[in-house]
């Protein structure tokens, strides 16, 4: 009888999810309903909701989110895009490839897929249309580029994964560095083929001086990226401390630069903050538009709103994990997958589950629900936990451009006004490139583990 009630409750919350009810409420309804059915004390929910967030490492979550918002408001995204174009503009499809490169650079600051798609897409889509690219392809490129937002460190979802699985967040960040770059390169290859066949893009001559000038203009973005990677890799500070240092640095620089930019007529109020004329001088390039003190509360509020969406979902999902364990869901899935036999059969089965789930669920609930079930199974067959974390989250990221959910496609559609289903035509080549990169990452563990100081197949490394 309990099984029937649990099935009906699961069916009901699935219907609520399909109707657009927020995933936090969907999981919450399921947790309360199933707790009542199995006679699991409701007092546990309140305790676990609090204890689920009582973890120092999670403090990095709002700080990295705020860092991304500060960088975006300071006008650095346009500078990063200009640098990428100055390096790649001599190739056929160079502007589109630069969009993907800019997504990779911005991902190394924001840690978010949707923020990467929205920010770079809003800047580069109009530029690509002017450059002779088909507008649907331009929008699909922004959507595909956003997938690296959760892979290239710092990554918000890596923080959540490390918290759930008791893995070193520093190791997870470093493990995602090479795979994230590989994803960008794979998509740029697909982009070059498409643009070469269609003759899209206006070529510009490569000039080292121009690349150096645009790099100077994007110095804050590069400094923030290097600060995080250097600090974590050398052990100078933890991911949480890195988030605090980077957010504080960007905050101070943004406030200090704003009045200087106004005096230099760097036009902080332009439609595209951070844009520079070709003849801009050294000081103009060094100074970023920044933001004023009255603008700061709105920036912090935007970061707080995103954090307010993520934190309750993490807390309620911890309770869901407990109930799934009580129901024996993890043991059932483990037995089923282990029956497949060999290493690659089990690994590919795990990858297939992640990919299918990613087509209908956002990365956070997908990770919270599936990672505690699949990660121990992967460890049992000898997959290094950091390697599997990267495999899991790359599969999660591919779901961002896979219908019917495809969050990045919705974001790209929203900022460009192009219908969702029209984007699918040019999404398929990027999807193929990402799957190819994913298989390489799965087949070659060293891509995820070569930079790690501590290694050990199947052994969970403590924080």
Short mmCIF file of C-alpha atoms in Angstrom, two decimals:
data_model
loop_
_atom_site.label_atom_id
_atom_site.label_comp_id
_atom_site.label_asym_id
_atom_site.label_seq_id
_atom_site.Cartn_x
_atom_site.Cartn_y
_atom_site.Cartn_z
CA UNK A 1 0.00 0.00 0.00
CA UNK A 2 2.86 2.39 0.85
CA UNK A 3 4.31 1.78 -2.61
CA UNK A 4 1.03 2.79 -4.24
CA UNK A 5 0.84 6.03 -2.24
CA UNK A 6 4.46 6.89 -3.05
CA UNK A 7 3.76 6.26 -6.75
CA UNK A 8 0.66 8.51 -6.65
CA UNK A 9 2.57 11.25 -4.83
CA UNK A 10 5.41 11.03 -7.35
CA UNK A 11 2.91 11.17 -10.20
CA UNK A 12 1.25 14.22 -8.66
CA UNK A 13 4.44 16.22 -8.17
CA UNK A 14 5.55 15.30 -11.71
CA UNK A 15 2.32 16.84 -12.97
CA UNK A 16 3.01 19.94 -10.88
CA UNK A 17 6.50 20.19 -12.38
CA UNK A 18 5.06 19.88 -15.88
CA UNK A 19 2.65 22.71 -15.07
CA UNK A 20 5.54 24.99 -14.16
CA UNK A 21 5.55 24.78 -10.35
CA UNK A 22 9.05 25.71 -9.05
CA UNK A 23 11.27 22.68 -8.53
CA UNK A 24 11.85 23.66 -4.87
CA UNK A 25 8.14 23.30 -4.13
CA UNK A 26 7.88 20.11 -6.20
CA UNK A 27 10.64 18.41 -4.19
CA UNK A 28 9.23 19.86 -0.97
CA UNK A 29 5.76 18.43 -1.61
CA UNK A 30 7.28 15.04 -2.42
CA UNK A 31 9.41 15.05 0.74
CA UNK A 32 6.48 15.92 3.03
CA UNK A 33 4.09 13.49 1.33
CA UNK A 34 6.46 10.52 1.35
CA UNK A 35 7.56 11.28 4.94
CA UNK A 36 3.93 10.97 6.03
CA UNK A 37 3.45 7.74 4.09
CA UNK A 38 6.52 5.98 5.56
CA UNK A 39 5.91 7.47 9.02
CA UNK A 40 9.18 9.42 8.97
CA UNK A 41 9.11 12.22 11.56
CA UNK A 42 8.50 15.67 10.06
CA UNK A 43 10.74 17.19 12.74
CA UNK A 44 13.65 15.79 10.73
CA UNK A 45 12.79 18.08 7.83
CA UNK A 46 13.38 21.26 9.83
CA UNK A 47 16.63 19.99 11.34
CA UNK A 48 17.99 18.76 8.00
CA UNK A 49 17.02 21.94 6.15
CA UNK A 50 19.18 23.90 8.58
CA UNK A 51 22.06 21.45 8.85
CA UNK A 52 22.05 20.92 5.08
CA UNK A 53 23.23 24.50 4.59
CA UNK A 54 25.43 24.69 7.69
CA UNK A 55 28.60 24.13 5.67
CA UNK A 56 31.45 26.63 5.27
CA UNK A 57 32.20 25.57 1.70
CA UNK A 58 28.76 26.67 0.51
CA UNK A 59 29.65 30.27 1.37
CA UNK A 60 31.57 30.32 -1.91
CA UNK A 61 28.25 30.01 -3.75
CA UNK A 62 26.88 33.56 -3.19
CA UNK A 63 30.38 35.07 -3.42
CA UNK A 64 31.12 33.63 -6.86
CA UNK A 65 27.63 34.62 -8.02
CA UNK A 66 28.30 38.19 -6.84
CA UNK A 67 31.72 38.18 -8.55
CA UNK A 68 30.04 37.37 -11.86
CA UNK A 69 27.48 40.14 -11.39
CA UNK A 70 30.18 42.67 -10.43
CA UNK A 71 32.29 41.79 -13.48
CA UNK A 72 29.24 41.99 -15.74
CA UNK A 73 28.16 45.37 -14.33
CA UNK A 74 31.70 46.72 -14.61
CA UNK A 75 31.61 46.28 -18.40
CA UNK A 76 34.36 43.70 -18.61
CA UNK A 77 32.35 41.18 -20.69
CA UNK A 78 32.59 43.42 -23.79
CA UNK A 79 36.35 43.77 -23.29
CA UNK A 80 36.75 39.96 -23.09
CA UNK A 81 34.73 39.56 -26.29
CA UNK A 82 36.88 42.14 -28.10
CA UNK A 83 40.04 40.30 -27.03
CA UNK A 84 38.71 36.95 -28.28
CA UNK A 85 37.80 38.49 -31.66
CA UNK A 86 41.21 40.13 -32.03
CA UNK A 87 42.81 36.68 -31.63
CA UNK A 88 40.40 34.65 -33.80
CA UNK A 89 39.01 37.18 -36.29
CA UNK A 90 41.44 36.13 -39.05
CA UNK A 91 39.73 32.72 -39.30
CA UNK A 92 36.56 32.00 -41.26
CA UNK A 93 33.81 32.28 -38.66
CA UNK A 94 36.23 34.08 -36.35
CA UNK A 95 33.57 36.27 -34.72
CA UNK A 96 31.42 33.23 -33.90
CA UNK A 97 34.49 31.38 -32.59
CA UNK A 98 35.34 34.48 -30.57
CA UNK A 99 31.85 34.33 -29.04
CA UNK A 100 32.58 30.79 -27.88
CA UNK A 101 35.99 31.86 -26.58
CA UNK A 102 34.40 34.80 -24.74
CA UNK A 103 31.93 32.36 -23.18
CA UNK A 104 34.86 30.33 -21.89
CA UNK A 105 36.53 33.42 -20.43
CA UNK A 106 33.34 34.72 -18.83
CA UNK A 107 32.59 31.23 -17.46
CA UNK A 108 35.91 31.40 -15.63
CA UNK A 109 34.46 34.34 -13.68
CA UNK A 110 30.73 33.75 -13.37
CA UNK A 111 30.44 29.97 -12.86
CA UNK A 112 26.96 30.01 -14.37
CA UNK A 113 25.68 28.72 -17.70
CA UNK A 114 22.64 31.00 -18.01
CA UNK A 115 24.63 34.12 -17.01
CA UNK A 116 27.28 33.25 -19.60
CA UNK A 117 24.69 32.76 -22.37
CA UNK A 118 22.74 35.91 -21.47
CA UNK A 119 25.78 38.19 -21.08
CA UNK A 120 27.87 37.10 -24.08
CA UNK A 121 24.78 36.50 -26.22
CA UNK A 122 23.44 40.02 -25.66
CA UNK A 123 26.82 41.47 -26.67
CA UNK A 124 27.84 39.21 -29.55
CA UNK A 125 24.51 38.38 -31.23
CA UNK A 126 24.04 41.92 -32.67
CA UNK A 127 27.70 41.98 -33.71
CA UNK A 128 27.39 38.63 -35.50
CA UNK A 129 24.28 39.80 -37.37
CA UNK A 130 26.22 42.86 -38.55
CA UNK A 131 29.10 40.57 -39.55
CA UNK A 132 26.93 38.60 -41.99
CA UNK A 133 26.05 35.59 -39.84
CA UNK A 134 22.59 34.03 -39.93
CA UNK A 135 20.79 35.27 -36.81
CA UNK A 136 19.57 31.81 -35.78
CA UNK A 137 23.11 30.46 -35.92
CA UNK A 138 24.34 33.42 -33.87
CA UNK A 139 21.77 32.73 -31.15
CA UNK A 140 22.50 28.98 -31.14
CA UNK A 141 26.21 29.76 -30.78
CA UNK A 142 25.54 31.81 -27.63
CA UNK A 143 23.40 29.01 -26.22
CA UNK A 144 26.06 26.37 -26.92
CA UNK A 145 28.86 28.53 -25.53
CA UNK A 146 27.02 28.88 -22.24
CA UNK A 147 27.38 25.15 -21.54
CA UNK A 148 30.95 25.65 -20.30
CA UNK A 149 29.64 27.99 -17.60
CA UNK A 150 29.40 25.15 -15.09
CA UNK A 151 32.59 23.32 -16.14
CA UNK A 152 35.37 25.91 -16.33
CA UNK A 153 36.24 26.93 -12.75
CA UNK A 154 34.98 28.54 -10.66
CA UNK A 155 31.76 26.58 -11.03
CA UNK A 156 28.70 26.97 -8.84
CA UNK A 157 27.57 23.41 -9.53
CA UNK A 158 31.01 21.98 -8.67
CA UNK A 159 30.64 23.58 -5.24
CA UNK A 160 27.30 21.83 -4.78
CA UNK A 161 28.70 18.51 -6.04
CA UNK A 162 31.68 18.73 -3.69
CA UNK A 163 29.37 19.49 -0.76
CA UNK A 164 27.09 16.56 -1.56
CA UNK A 165 29.84 14.00 -2.15
CA UNK A 166 32.36 15.27 0.41
CA UNK A 167 34.98 15.93 -2.25
CA UNK A 168 37.60 18.63 -2.33
CA UNK A 169 36.09 21.62 -4.15
CA UNK A 170 39.60 22.77 -5.06
CA UNK A 171 40.27 19.44 -6.79
CA UNK A 172 36.94 19.63 -8.58
CA UNK A 173 37.72 23.11 -9.90
CA UNK A 174 41.12 22.02 -11.18
CA UNK A 175 39.67 18.82 -12.63
CA UNK A 176 37.24 20.82 -14.76
CA UNK A 177 39.85 23.14 -16.26
CA UNK A 178 41.15 21.02 -19.17
CA UNK A 179 37.74 19.42 -20.00
CA UNK A 180 36.15 22.88 -20.11
CA UNK A 181 38.79 24.13 -22.54
CA UNK A 182 38.33 20.97 -24.61
CA UNK A 183 34.59 21.68 -24.85
CA UNK A 184 35.29 25.20 -26.14
CA UNK A 185 37.78 23.91 -28.73
CA UNK A 186 35.35 21.20 -29.90
CA UNK A 187 32.57 23.74 -30.38
CA UNK A 188 34.92 26.11 -32.18
CA UNK A 189 35.80 23.28 -34.57
CA UNK A 190 32.12 22.68 -35.32
CA UNK A 191 31.63 26.43 -35.70
CA UNK A 192 34.49 26.73 -38.20
CA UNK A 193 33.05 23.91 -40.34
CA UNK A 194 29.56 25.49 -40.41
CA UNK A 195 30.90 28.96 -41.23
CA UNK A 196 33.32 27.62 -43.86
CA UNK A 197 30.49 25.82 -45.65
CA UNK A 198 28.23 28.88 -45.60
CA UNK A 199 30.89 31.52 -46.19
CA UNK A 200 29.90 33.47 -43.08
CA UNK A 201 32.05 36.06 -41.41
CA UNK A 202 34.22 38.99 -42.42
CA UNK A 203 37.90 38.20 -41.97
CA UNK A 204 40.23 40.66 -40.26
CA UNK A 205 44.01 40.62 -40.37
CA UNK A 206 45.68 39.31 -37.24
CA UNK A 207 47.74 42.00 -35.55
CA UNK A 208 49.68 41.26 -32.41
CA UNK A 209 49.52 44.88 -31.26
CA UNK A 210 45.70 44.90 -31.50
CA UNK A 211 45.50 41.68 -29.49
CA UNK A 212 47.77 43.15 -26.83
CA UNK A 213 45.66 46.32 -26.66
CA UNK A 214 42.42 44.38 -26.26
CA UNK A 215 44.08 42.15 -23.66
CA UNK A 216 45.04 45.28 -21.72
CA UNK A 217 41.42 46.43 -21.84
CA UNK A 218 40.27 43.12 -20.34
CA UNK A 219 42.90 43.05 -17.59
CA UNK A 220 40.37 42.87 -14.74
CA UNK A 221 38.74 39.77 -16.19
CA UNK A 222 42.09 38.03 -16.66
CA UNK A 223 43.22 39.04 -13.18
CA UNK A 224 40.05 37.64 -11.59
CA UNK A 225 40.47 34.36 -13.50
CA UNK A 226 44.15 33.98 -12.61
CA UNK A 227 43.56 34.98 -8.98
CA UNK A 228 41.07 32.16 -8.48
CA UNK A 229 43.07 29.50 -10.34
CA UNK A 230 46.42 30.48 -8.83
CA UNK A 231 45.09 30.74 -5.30
CA UNK A 232 43.31 27.40 -5.38
CA UNK A 233 46.01 25.47 -7.26
CA UNK A 234 48.86 26.69 -5.05
CA UNK A 235 46.84 26.26 -1.87
CA UNK A 236 47.13 29.95 -1.00
CA UNK A 237 43.44 29.93 -0.12
CA UNK A 238 40.41 27.69 -0.22
CA UNK A 239 37.63 28.09 -2.83
CA UNK A 240 35.55 30.01 -0.28
CA UNK A 241 38.44 32.35 0.48
CA UNK A 242 39.15 32.69 -3.25
CA UNK A 243 35.54 33.73 -3.80
CA UNK A 244 35.77 36.32 -1.05
CA UNK A 245 39.08 37.75 -2.25
CA UNK A 246 37.92 37.94 -5.88
CA UNK A 247 34.54 39.47 -5.02
CA UNK A 248 36.22 42.05 -2.75
CA UNK A 249 38.79 42.94 -5.39
CA UNK A 250 36.17 43.37 -8.13
CA UNK A 251 33.99 45.43 -5.78
CA UNK A 252 36.77 47.85 -4.88
CA UNK A 253 38.10 48.18 -8.43
CA UNK A 254 34.60 48.72 -9.86
CA UNK A 255 33.83 51.52 -7.41
CA UNK A 256 37.24 53.20 -7.78
CA UNK A 257 37.23 53.02 -11.60
CA UNK A 258 33.74 54.49 -12.11
CA UNK A 259 34.56 58.19 -11.45
CA UNK A 260 37.83 57.87 -13.38
CA UNK A 261 35.96 56.38 -16.35
CA UNK A 262 33.48 59.27 -16.31
CA UNK A 263 36.31 61.77 -16.53
CA UNK A 264 37.88 59.87 -19.41
CA UNK A 265 34.49 59.71 -21.23
CA UNK A 266 34.56 55.91 -21.18
CA UNK A 267 30.78 56.12 -21.39
CA UNK A 268 29.72 53.84 -18.52
CA UNK A 269 26.14 54.48 -19.47
CA UNK A 270 26.46 53.16 -23.02
CA UNK A 271 24.21 50.42 -24.29
CA UNK A 272 27.28 48.15 -24.33
CA UNK A 273 29.41 49.13 -21.32
CA UNK A 274 33.11 48.64 -21.87
CA UNK A 275 33.16 49.33 -25.62
CA UNK A 276 36.31 51.13 -26.73
CA UNK A 277 37.22 52.99 -29.95
CA UNK A 278 40.14 51.58 -31.93
CA UNK A 279 42.26 54.63 -31.17
CA UNK A 280 41.70 54.46 -27.39
CA UNK A 281 44.82 55.30 -25.41
CA UNK A 282 46.63 53.28 -22.76
CA UNK A 283 44.79 54.85 -19.82
CA UNK A 284 41.38 54.50 -21.47
CA UNK A 285 42.01 50.79 -21.99
CA UNK A 286 43.26 50.32 -18.46
CA UNK A 287 40.20 51.96 -16.94
CA UNK A 288 36.94 49.99 -16.94
CA UNK A 289 33.46 51.63 -16.74
CA UNK A 290 32.87 50.25 -13.25
CA UNK A 291 29.73 51.04 -11.29
CA UNK A 292 28.63 53.73 -8.86
CA UNK A 293 27.81 53.29 -5.18
CA UNK A 294 24.05 53.86 -5.78
CA UNK A 295 24.12 51.01 -8.34
CA UNK A 296 25.69 48.57 -5.89
CA UNK A 297 22.52 47.61 -3.96
CA UNK A 298 20.83 46.50 -7.20
CA UNK A 299 23.86 44.36 -8.11
CA UNK A 300 23.93 42.73 -4.67
CA UNK A 301 20.15 42.23 -4.77
CA UNK A 302 20.44 40.43 -8.12
CA UNK A 303 23.09 38.12 -6.67
CA UNK A 304 20.97 37.57 -3.58
CA UNK A 305 17.95 36.63 -5.67
CA UNK A 306 19.92 33.91 -7.47
CA UNK A 307 21.35 32.63 -4.19
CA UNK A 308 17.87 32.67 -2.71
CA UNK A 309 16.71 30.35 -5.49
CA UNK A 310 19.59 27.90 -5.11
CA UNK A 311 20.05 27.61 -1.34
CA UNK A 312 16.53 26.36 -0.42
CA UNK A 313 16.71 23.84 -3.27
CA UNK A 314 19.99 22.46 -1.93
CA UNK A 315 18.53 22.18 1.58
CA UNK A 316 15.32 20.41 0.60
CA UNK A 317 17.19 18.07 -1.72
CA UNK A 318 19.34 16.86 1.18
CA UNK A 319 16.13 15.71 2.87
CA UNK A 320 15.10 14.03 -0.38
CA UNK A 321 18.39 12.10 -0.39
CA UNK A 322 17.68 10.79 3.11
CA UNK A 323 14.25 9.54 2.12
CA UNK A 324 15.53 7.93 -1.09
CA UNK A 325 18.11 6.07 0.99
CA UNK A 326 15.41 4.89 3.41
CA UNK A 327 13.39 3.64 0.43
CA UNK A 328 16.42 1.75 -0.89
CA UNK A 329 16.55 3.64 -4.20
CA UNK A 330 20.36 3.79 -4.24
CA UNK A 331 20.66 0.06 -3.54
CA UNK A 332 18.16 -0.73 -6.32
CA UNK A 333 19.99 1.37 -8.92
CA UNK A 334 23.37 -0.01 -7.80
CA UNK A 335 22.19 -3.60 -8.19
CA UNK A 336 20.66 -2.87 -11.58
CA UNK A 337 23.77 -1.18 -13.01
CA UNK A 338 26.23 -3.65 -11.52
CA UNK A 339 24.31 -6.41 -13.29
CA UNK A 340 25.54 -4.90 -16.57
CA UNK A 341 29.00 -6.25 -15.83
CA UNK A 342 32.07 -4.47 -17.20
CA UNK A 343 33.66 -1.10 -16.48
CA UNK A 344 32.57 0.64 -19.68
CA UNK A 345 29.05 -0.82 -19.63
CA UNK A 346 28.41 0.60 -16.16
CA UNK A 347 30.11 3.92 -16.98
CA UNK A 348 28.12 4.40 -20.20
CA UNK A 349 24.90 3.47 -18.39
CA UNK A 350 25.62 6.18 -15.82
CA UNK A 351 26.37 8.65 -18.61
CA UNK A 352 23.13 7.77 -20.40
CA UNK A 353 21.11 8.32 -17.21
CA UNK A 354 22.74 11.73 -16.68
CA UNK A 355 22.17 12.79 -20.29
CA UNK A 356 18.50 11.74 -20.32
CA UNK A 357 17.84 13.39 -16.94
CA UNK A 358 19.58 16.55 -18.17
CA UNK A 359 17.07 16.90 -21.00
CA UNK A 360 14.20 17.37 -18.53
CA UNK A 361 15.85 18.69 -15.35
CA UNK A 362 18.02 21.71 -14.55
CA UNK A 363 21.59 20.90 -13.51
CA UNK A 364 21.12 21.57 -9.80
CA UNK A 365 18.24 19.16 -9.06
CA UNK A 366 19.76 16.67 -11.50
CA UNK A 367 23.01 16.74 -9.57
CA UNK A 368 21.40 16.66 -6.15
CA UNK A 369 19.17 13.70 -6.99
CA UNK A 370 21.49 11.55 -9.14
CA UNK A 371 25.04 12.23 -7.97
CA UNK A 372 24.67 10.50 -4.56
CA UNK A 373 23.29 7.43 -6.34
CA UNK A 374 25.62 7.19 -9.36
CA UNK A 375 28.93 8.38 -7.87
CA UNK A 376 29.33 5.43 -5.45
CA UNK A 377 28.51 3.03 -8.30
CA UNK A 378 31.25 4.61 -10.44
CA UNK A 379 33.68 4.44 -7.53
CA UNK A 380 32.91 0.75 -7.06
CA UNK A 381 34.18 -0.02 -10.58
CA UNK A 382 37.35 2.04 -10.09
CA UNK A 383 36.47 5.45 -11.55
CA UNK A 384 38.33 8.25 -9.81
CA UNK A 385 35.71 10.41 -8.03
CA UNK A 386 37.04 13.66 -9.48
CA UNK A 387 37.02 12.14 -12.96
CA UNK A 388 33.43 10.94 -12.53
CA UNK A 389 32.36 14.33 -11.18
CA UNK A 390 33.63 15.94 -14.38
CA UNK A 391 31.96 13.26 -16.55
CA UNK A 392 28.70 13.75 -14.65
CA UNK A 393 28.68 17.55 -14.91
CA UNK A 394 29.75 17.67 -18.57
CA UNK A 395 26.75 15.42 -19.32
CA UNK A 396 24.66 17.77 -17.21
CA UNK A 397 25.96 20.74 -19.23
CA UNK A 398 25.05 19.10 -22.54
CA UNK A 399 21.48 19.00 -21.30
CA UNK A 400 21.43 22.81 -21.44
CA UNK A 401 21.07 22.67 -25.24
CA UNK A 402 19.10 19.41 -25.46
CA UNK A 403 15.31 19.60 -25.87
CA UNK A 404 12.77 19.52 -24.38
CA UNK A 405 14.28 21.45 -21.45
CA UNK A 406 17.42 23.06 -22.88
CA UNK A 407 17.67 26.03 -20.50
CA UNK A 408 20.31 27.84 -22.56
CA UNK A 409 18.06 27.65 -25.62
CA UNK A 410 15.30 29.41 -23.70
CA UNK A 411 17.76 32.06 -22.48
CA UNK A 412 19.10 32.63 -26.02
CA UNK A 413 15.55 32.78 -27.35
CA UNK A 414 14.63 35.34 -24.72
CA UNK A 415 17.51 37.73 -25.43
CA UNK A 416 17.29 37.46 -29.24
CA UNK A 417 13.55 37.08 -29.81
CA UNK A 418 14.11 34.00 -32.01
CA UNK A 419 11.63 31.15 -31.36
CA UNK A 420 13.02 28.24 -29.34
CA UNK A 421 12.48 25.56 -31.99
CA UNK A 422 14.21 27.56 -34.72
CA UNK A 423 17.43 27.35 -32.71
CA UNK A 424 17.51 23.56 -32.82
CA UNK A 425 18.79 23.38 -36.41
CA UNK A 426 22.16 24.94 -35.57
CA UNK A 427 22.29 23.46 -32.09
CA UNK A 428 22.75 19.91 -33.44
CA UNK A 429 26.36 20.38 -34.71
CA UNK A 430 27.36 21.86 -31.35
CA UNK A 431 25.60 18.98 -29.61
CA UNK A 432 27.63 16.51 -31.67
CA UNK A 433 30.88 18.32 -30.85
CA UNK A 434 30.08 18.34 -27.13
CA UNK A 435 29.21 14.63 -27.10
CA UNK A 436 32.52 13.86 -28.87
CA UNK A 437 34.39 15.90 -26.24
CA UNK A 438 32.40 14.14 -23.50
CA UNK A 439 33.44 10.72 -24.77
CA UNK A 440 37.10 11.81 -24.85
CA UNK A 441 36.80 13.04 -21.27
CA UNK A 442 35.25 9.70 -20.23
CA UNK A 443 37.86 7.60 -22.10
CA UNK A 444 40.89 9.63 -20.98
CA UNK A 445 40.80 10.13 -17.18
CA UNK A 446 44.05 12.13 -17.32
CA UNK A 447 42.16 15.04 -18.87
CA UNK A 448 40.46 15.47 -15.50
CA UNK A 449 43.16 14.27 -13.12
CA UNK A 450 46.54 15.22 -14.59
CA UNK A 451 46.63 18.60 -12.81
CA UNK A 452 45.61 17.17 -9.44
CA UNK A 453 48.16 16.85 -6.66
CA UNK A 454 46.19 14.08 -4.91
CA UNK A 455 44.93 11.18 -7.00
CA UNK A 456 43.37 7.82 -6.19
CA UNK A 457 40.88 5.83 -8.24
CA UNK A 458 37.70 5.17 -6.33
CA UNK A 459 38.86 6.90 -3.15
CA UNK A 460 36.87 9.91 -1.96
CA UNK A 461 39.21 12.69 -0.97
CA UNK A 462 38.17 14.54 2.17
CA UNK A 463 37.88 18.31 2.27
#
